[in-house]
mmCIF file of C-alpha atoms and ligand atoms in Angstrom:
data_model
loop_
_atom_site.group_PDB
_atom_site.id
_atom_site.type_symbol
_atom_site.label_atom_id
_atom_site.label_comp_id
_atom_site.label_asym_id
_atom_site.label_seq_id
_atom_site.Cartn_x
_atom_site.Cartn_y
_atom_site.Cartn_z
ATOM 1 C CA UNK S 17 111.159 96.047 47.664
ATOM 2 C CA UNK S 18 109.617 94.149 50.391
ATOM 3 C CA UNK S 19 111.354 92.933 53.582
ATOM 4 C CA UNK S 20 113.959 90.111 52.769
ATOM 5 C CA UNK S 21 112.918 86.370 53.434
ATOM 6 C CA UNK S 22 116.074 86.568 55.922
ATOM 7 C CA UNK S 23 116.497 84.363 58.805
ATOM 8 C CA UNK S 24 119.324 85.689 60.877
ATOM 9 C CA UNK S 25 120.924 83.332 63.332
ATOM 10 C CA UNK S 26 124.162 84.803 65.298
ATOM 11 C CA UNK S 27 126.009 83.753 68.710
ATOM 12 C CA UNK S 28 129.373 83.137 69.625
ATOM 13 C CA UNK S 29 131.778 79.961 68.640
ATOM 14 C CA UNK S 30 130.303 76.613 69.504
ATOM 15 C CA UNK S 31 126.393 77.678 70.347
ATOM 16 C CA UNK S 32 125.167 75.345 67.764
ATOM 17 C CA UNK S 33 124.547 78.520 64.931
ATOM 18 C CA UNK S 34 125.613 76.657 62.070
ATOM 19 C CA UNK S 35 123.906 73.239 62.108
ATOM 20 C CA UNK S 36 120.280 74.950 63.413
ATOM 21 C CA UNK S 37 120.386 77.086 60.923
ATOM 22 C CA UNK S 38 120.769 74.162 58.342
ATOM 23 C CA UNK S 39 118.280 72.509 60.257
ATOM 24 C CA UNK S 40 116.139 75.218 59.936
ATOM 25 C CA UNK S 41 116.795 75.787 56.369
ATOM 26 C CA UNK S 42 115.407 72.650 55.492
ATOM 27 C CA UNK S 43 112.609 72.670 57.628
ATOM 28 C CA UNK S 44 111.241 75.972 55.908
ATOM 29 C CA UNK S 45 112.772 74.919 52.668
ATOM 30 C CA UNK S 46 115.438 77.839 52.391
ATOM 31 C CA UNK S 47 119.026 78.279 51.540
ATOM 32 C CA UNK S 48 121.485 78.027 54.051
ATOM 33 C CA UNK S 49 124.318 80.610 54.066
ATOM 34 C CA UNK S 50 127.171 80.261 56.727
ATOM 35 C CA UNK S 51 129.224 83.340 56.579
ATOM 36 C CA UNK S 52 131.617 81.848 59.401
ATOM 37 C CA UNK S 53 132.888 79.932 56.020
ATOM 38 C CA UNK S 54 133.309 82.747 53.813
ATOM 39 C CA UNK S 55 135.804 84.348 57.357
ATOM 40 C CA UNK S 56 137.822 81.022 57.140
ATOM 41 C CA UNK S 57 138.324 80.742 53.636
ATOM 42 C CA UNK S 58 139.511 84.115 53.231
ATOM 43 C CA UNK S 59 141.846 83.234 56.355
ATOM 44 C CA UNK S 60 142.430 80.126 54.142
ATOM 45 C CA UNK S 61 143.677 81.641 50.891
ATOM 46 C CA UNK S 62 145.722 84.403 52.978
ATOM 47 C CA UNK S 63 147.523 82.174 54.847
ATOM 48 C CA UNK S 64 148.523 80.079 52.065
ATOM 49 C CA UNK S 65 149.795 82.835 50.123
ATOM 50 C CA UNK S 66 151.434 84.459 53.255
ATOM 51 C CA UNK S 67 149.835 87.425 52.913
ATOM 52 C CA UNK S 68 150.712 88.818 56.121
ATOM 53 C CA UNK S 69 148.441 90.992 58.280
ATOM 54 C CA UNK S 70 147.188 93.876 55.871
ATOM 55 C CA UNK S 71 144.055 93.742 54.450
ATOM 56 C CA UNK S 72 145.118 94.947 50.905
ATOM 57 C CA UNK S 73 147.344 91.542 50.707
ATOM 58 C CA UNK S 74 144.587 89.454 52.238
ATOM 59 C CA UNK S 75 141.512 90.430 49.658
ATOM 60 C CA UNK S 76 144.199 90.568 47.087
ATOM 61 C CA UNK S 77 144.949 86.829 47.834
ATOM 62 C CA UNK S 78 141.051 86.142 48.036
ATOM 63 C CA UNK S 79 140.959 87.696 44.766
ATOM 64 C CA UNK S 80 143.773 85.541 43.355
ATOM 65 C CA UNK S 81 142.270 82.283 44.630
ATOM 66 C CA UNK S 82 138.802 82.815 43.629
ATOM 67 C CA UNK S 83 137.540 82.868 47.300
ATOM 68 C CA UNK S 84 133.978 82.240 47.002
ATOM 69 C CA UNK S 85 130.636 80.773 48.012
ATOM 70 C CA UNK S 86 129.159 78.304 45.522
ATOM 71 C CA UNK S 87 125.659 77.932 45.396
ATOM 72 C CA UNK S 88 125.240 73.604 45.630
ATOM 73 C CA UNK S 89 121.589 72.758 45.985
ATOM 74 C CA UNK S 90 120.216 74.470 48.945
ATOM 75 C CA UNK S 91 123.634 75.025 50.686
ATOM 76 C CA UNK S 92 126.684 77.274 49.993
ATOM 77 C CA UNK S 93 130.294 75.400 49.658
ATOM 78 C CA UNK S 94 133.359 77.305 49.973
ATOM 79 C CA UNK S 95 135.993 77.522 47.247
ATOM 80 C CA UNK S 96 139.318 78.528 46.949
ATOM 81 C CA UNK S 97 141.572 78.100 44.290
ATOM 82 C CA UNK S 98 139.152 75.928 42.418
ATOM 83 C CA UNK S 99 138.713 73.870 44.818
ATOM 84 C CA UNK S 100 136.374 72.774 47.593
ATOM 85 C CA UNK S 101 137.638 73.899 50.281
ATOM 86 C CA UNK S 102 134.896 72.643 52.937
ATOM 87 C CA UNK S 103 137.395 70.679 55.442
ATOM 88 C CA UNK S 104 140.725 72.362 55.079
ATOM 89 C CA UNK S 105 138.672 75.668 56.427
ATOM 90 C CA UNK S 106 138.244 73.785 59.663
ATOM 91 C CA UNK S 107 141.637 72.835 60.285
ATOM 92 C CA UNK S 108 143.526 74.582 63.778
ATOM 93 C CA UNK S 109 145.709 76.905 61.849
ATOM 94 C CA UNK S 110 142.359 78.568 60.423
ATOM 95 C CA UNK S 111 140.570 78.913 63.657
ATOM 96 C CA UNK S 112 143.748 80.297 65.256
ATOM 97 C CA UNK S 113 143.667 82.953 62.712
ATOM 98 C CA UNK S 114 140.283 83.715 61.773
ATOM 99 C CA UNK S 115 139.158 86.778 64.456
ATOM 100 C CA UNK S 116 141.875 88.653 63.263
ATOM 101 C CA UNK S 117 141.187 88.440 60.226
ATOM 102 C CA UNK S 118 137.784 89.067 60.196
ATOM 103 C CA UNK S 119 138.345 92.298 62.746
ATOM 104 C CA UNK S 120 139.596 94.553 59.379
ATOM 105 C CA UNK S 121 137.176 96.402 58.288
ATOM 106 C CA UNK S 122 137.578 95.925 54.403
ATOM 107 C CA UNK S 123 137.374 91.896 54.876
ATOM 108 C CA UNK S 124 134.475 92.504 56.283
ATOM 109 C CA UNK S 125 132.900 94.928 53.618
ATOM 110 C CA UNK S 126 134.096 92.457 50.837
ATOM 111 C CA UNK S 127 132.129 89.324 52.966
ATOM 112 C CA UNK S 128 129.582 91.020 53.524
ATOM 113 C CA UNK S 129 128.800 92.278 49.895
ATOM 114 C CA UNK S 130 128.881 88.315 49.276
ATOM 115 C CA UNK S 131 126.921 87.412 51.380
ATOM 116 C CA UNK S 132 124.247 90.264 50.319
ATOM 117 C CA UNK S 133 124.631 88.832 46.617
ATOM 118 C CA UNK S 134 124.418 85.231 47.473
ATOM 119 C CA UNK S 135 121.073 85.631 49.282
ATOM 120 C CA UNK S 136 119.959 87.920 46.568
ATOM 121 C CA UNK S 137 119.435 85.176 44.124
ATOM 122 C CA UNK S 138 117.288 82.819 46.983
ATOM 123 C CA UNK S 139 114.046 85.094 46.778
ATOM 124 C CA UNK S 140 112.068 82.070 48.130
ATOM 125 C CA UNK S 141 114.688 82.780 51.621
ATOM 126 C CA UNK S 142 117.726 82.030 53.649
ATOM 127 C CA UNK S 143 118.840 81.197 56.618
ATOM 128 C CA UNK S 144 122.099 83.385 57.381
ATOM 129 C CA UNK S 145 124.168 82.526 60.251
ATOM 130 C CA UNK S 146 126.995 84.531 62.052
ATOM 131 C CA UNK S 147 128.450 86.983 64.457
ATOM 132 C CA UNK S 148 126.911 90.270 63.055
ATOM 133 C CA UNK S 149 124.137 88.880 60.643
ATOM 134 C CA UNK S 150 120.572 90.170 62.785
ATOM 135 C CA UNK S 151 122.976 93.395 63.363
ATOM 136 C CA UNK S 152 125.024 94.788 60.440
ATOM 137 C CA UNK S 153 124.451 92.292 57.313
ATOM 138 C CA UNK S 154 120.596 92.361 56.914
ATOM 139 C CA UNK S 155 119.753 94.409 59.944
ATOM 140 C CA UNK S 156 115.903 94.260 58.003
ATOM 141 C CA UNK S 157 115.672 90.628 58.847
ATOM 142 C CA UNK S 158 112.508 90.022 59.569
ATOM 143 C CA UNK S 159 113.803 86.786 62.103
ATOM 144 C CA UNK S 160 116.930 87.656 64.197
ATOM 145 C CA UNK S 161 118.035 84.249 67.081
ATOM 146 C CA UNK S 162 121.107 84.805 68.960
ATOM 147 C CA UNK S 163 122.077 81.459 70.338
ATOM 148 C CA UNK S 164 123.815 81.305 73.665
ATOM 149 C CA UNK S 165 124.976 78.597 75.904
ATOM 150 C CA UNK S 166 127.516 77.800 78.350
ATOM 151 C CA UNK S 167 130.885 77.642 77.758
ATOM 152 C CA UNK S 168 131.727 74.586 79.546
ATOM 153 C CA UNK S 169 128.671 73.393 76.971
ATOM 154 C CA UNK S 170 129.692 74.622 73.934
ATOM 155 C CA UNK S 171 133.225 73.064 74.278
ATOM 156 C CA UNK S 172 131.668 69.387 74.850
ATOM 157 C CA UNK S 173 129.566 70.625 71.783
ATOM 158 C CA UNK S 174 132.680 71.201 69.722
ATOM 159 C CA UNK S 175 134.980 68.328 70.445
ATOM 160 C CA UNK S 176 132.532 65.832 69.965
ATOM 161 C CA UNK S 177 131.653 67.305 66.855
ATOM 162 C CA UNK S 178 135.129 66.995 66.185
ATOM 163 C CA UNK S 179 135.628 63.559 67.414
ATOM 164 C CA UNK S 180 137.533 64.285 69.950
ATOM 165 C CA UNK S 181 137.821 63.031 73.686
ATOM 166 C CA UNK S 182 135.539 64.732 76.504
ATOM 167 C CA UNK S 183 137.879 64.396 79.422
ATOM 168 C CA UNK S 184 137.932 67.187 81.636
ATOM 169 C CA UNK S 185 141.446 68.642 80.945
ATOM 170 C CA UNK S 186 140.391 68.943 77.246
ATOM 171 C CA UNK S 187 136.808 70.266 78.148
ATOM 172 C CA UNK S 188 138.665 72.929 79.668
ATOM 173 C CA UNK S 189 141.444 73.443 77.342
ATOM 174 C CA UNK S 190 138.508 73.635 74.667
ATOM 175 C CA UNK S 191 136.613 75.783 76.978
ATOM 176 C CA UNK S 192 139.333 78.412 77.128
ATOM 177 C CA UNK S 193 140.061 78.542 73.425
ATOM 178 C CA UNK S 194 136.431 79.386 72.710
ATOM 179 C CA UNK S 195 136.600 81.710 75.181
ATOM 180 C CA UNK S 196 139.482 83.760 73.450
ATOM 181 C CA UNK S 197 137.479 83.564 70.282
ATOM 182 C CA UNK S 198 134.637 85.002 71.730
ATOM 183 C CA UNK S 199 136.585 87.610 73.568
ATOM 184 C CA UNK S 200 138.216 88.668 70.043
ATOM 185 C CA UNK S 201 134.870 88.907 68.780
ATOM 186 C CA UNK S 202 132.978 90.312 71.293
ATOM 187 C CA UNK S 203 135.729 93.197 72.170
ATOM 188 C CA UNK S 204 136.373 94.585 68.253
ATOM 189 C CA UNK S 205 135.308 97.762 67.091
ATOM 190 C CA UNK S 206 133.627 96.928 64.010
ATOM 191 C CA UNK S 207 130.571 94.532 63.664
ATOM 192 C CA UNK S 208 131.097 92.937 67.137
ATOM 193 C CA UNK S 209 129.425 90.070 68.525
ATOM 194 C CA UNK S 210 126.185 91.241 70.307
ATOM 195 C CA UNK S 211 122.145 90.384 69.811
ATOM 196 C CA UNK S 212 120.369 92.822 67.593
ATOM 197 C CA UNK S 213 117.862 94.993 69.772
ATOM 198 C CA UNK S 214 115.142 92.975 68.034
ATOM 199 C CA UNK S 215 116.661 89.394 68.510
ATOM 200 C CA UNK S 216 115.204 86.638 70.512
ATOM 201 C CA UNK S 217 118.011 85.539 72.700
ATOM 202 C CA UNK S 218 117.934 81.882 72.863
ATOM 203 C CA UNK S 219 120.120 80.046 75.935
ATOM 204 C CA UNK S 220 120.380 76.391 74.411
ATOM 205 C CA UNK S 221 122.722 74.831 77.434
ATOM 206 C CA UNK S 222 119.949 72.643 78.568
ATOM 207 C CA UNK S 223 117.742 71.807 75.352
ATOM 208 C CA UNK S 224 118.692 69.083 72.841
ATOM 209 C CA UNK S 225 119.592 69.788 68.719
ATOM 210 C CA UNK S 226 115.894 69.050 67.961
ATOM 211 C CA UNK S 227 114.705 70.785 71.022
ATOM 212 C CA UNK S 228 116.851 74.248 69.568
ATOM 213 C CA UNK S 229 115.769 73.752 65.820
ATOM 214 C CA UNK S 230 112.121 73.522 66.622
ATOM 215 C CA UNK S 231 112.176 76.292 68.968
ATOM 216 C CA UNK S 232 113.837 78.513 66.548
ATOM 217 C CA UNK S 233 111.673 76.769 63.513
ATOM 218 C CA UNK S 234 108.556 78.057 65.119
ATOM 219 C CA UNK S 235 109.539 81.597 66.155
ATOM 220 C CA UNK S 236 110.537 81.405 62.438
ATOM 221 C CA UNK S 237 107.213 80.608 61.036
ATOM 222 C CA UNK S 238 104.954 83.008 63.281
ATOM 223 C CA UNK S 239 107.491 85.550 61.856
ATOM 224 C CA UNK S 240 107.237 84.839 58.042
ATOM 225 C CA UNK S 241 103.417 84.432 58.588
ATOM 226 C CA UNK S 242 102.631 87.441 59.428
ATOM 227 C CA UNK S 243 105.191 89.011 57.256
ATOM 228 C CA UNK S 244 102.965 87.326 54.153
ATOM 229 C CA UNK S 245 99.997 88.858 54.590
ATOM 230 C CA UNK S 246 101.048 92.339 55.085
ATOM 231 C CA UNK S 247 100.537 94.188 51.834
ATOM 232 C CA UNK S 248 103.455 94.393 49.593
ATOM 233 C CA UNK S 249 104.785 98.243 49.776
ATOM 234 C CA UNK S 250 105.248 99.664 46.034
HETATM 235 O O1 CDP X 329 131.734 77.777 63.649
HETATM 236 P P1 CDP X 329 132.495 78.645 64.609
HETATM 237 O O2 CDP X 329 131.609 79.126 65.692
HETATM 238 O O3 CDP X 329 133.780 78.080 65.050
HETATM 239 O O4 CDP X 329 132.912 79.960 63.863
HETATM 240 P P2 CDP X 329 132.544 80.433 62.428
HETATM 241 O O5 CDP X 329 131.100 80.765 62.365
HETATM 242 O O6 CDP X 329 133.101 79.473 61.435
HETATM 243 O O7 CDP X 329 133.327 81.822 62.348
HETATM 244 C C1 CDP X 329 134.736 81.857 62.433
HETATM 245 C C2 CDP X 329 135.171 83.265 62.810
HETATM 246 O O8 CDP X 329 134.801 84.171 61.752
HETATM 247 C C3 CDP X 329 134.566 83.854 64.078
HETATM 248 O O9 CDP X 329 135.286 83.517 65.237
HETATM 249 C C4 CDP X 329 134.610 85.351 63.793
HETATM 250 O O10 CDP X 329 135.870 85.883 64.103
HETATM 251 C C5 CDP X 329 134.429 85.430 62.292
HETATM 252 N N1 CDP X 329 133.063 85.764 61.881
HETATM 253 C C6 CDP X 329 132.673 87.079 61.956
HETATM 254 O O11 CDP X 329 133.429 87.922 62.408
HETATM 255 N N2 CDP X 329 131.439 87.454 61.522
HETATM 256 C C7 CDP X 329 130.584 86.558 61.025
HETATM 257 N N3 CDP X 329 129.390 86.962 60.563
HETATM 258 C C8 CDP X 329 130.936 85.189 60.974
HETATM 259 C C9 CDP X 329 132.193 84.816 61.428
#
């Protein structure tokens, strides 16, 4: 087998991750695959069936509810229980929950044997985007971007993605709540949040969304092009 057509994109809550790598996905015509989704929908079906903290009753409930990633066009949508469970993945009592979640070791070996399958069946490539993608999912990526940025930035980011008002109290409140995440993240044993060896660290506080898609859209391209014309290993 050849190296995957893998484009890895990690950093911590709020750096912009998910919507450059669908950028980027359609730029280079590939799949987009946001693992982040996969975490919360796990989180999802758990806490609906109030699972509690083990990870036996946790994948037992994914199990139950069919937690899944459905290939839709180009993109993955999450599914739980039949149904699409794109928004209510988002909501507070998700995020709140998530990290902790996703810090067991077996979630993560179940998630990640998803994710492995779901990019499988995209020969023609995929954008992956996460926390340990360039770094324990397809450490053979051929394109690894960790994307950093302030976190006074990446709160402004994240409420007005959510709609929400960019006073200064709730910059801050937002601010320290990423924070927490990232400290959850950053600080567990398994799969922590950290750039790959190989990654190009990208700081995005300054540049604009099409400033940070093109950057990492060429880095992308200079990769995969030279990537094609090595010969094919037996
Ligand atoms: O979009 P946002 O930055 O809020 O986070 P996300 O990508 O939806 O991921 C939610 C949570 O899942 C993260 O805070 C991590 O705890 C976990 N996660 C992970 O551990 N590894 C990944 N590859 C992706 C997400």
């Amino acid at each position: 087998m050849g190296v995957p057509r893998v484009i890895a994109i990690d950093g911590p809550a709020g750096s912009g991750k998910t919507s450059t790598a669908r950028a980027v996905a359609r730029a280079l015509g590939f799949a987009h695959l946001d693992s982040g989704a996969l975490y919360r929908a796990v989180t999802l079906a758990a806490l609906d069936a109030g699972a509690g903290e083990s990870a036996e009753a946790i994948l037992a409930a994914a199990a139950a509810q069919r937690v899944r990633l459905i290939p839709v066009g180009e993109d993955f949508r999450p599914e739980a229980g039949g149904v699409d469970v794109s928004v209510a993945i988002r909501s507070e009592r998700v995020t709140a929950k998530v990290s902790a979640v996703a810090a067991l070791p077996a979630v993560r070996r179940w998630v990640n044997a998803a994710l492995r399958e779901a990019a499988s069946r995209h020969a023609g490539g995929v954008v992956v985007d996460g926390r340990d993608i360039g770094t324990v999912v397809f450490p053979e990526a051929p394109v690894k971007v960790f994307l950093t940025a302030e976190p006074e930035e990446r709160a402004r980011r994240r409420l007005a993605q959510d709609g929400r008002p960019l006073d200064p109290a709730s910059v801050a409140a937002a601010s320290e709540a990423l924070s927490r995440r990232d400290a959850a993240d950053s600080e567990r044993e398994v799969a922590p949040l950290k750039p790959a060896p190989d990654a190009w660290v990208l700081d995005t506080t300054g540049l604009s969304f099409a400033e940070q898609v093109e950057a990492v859209v060429r880095v992308a391209r200079q990769a995969l092009a030279s990537l094609d014309v090595r010969p094919q290993a037996g």
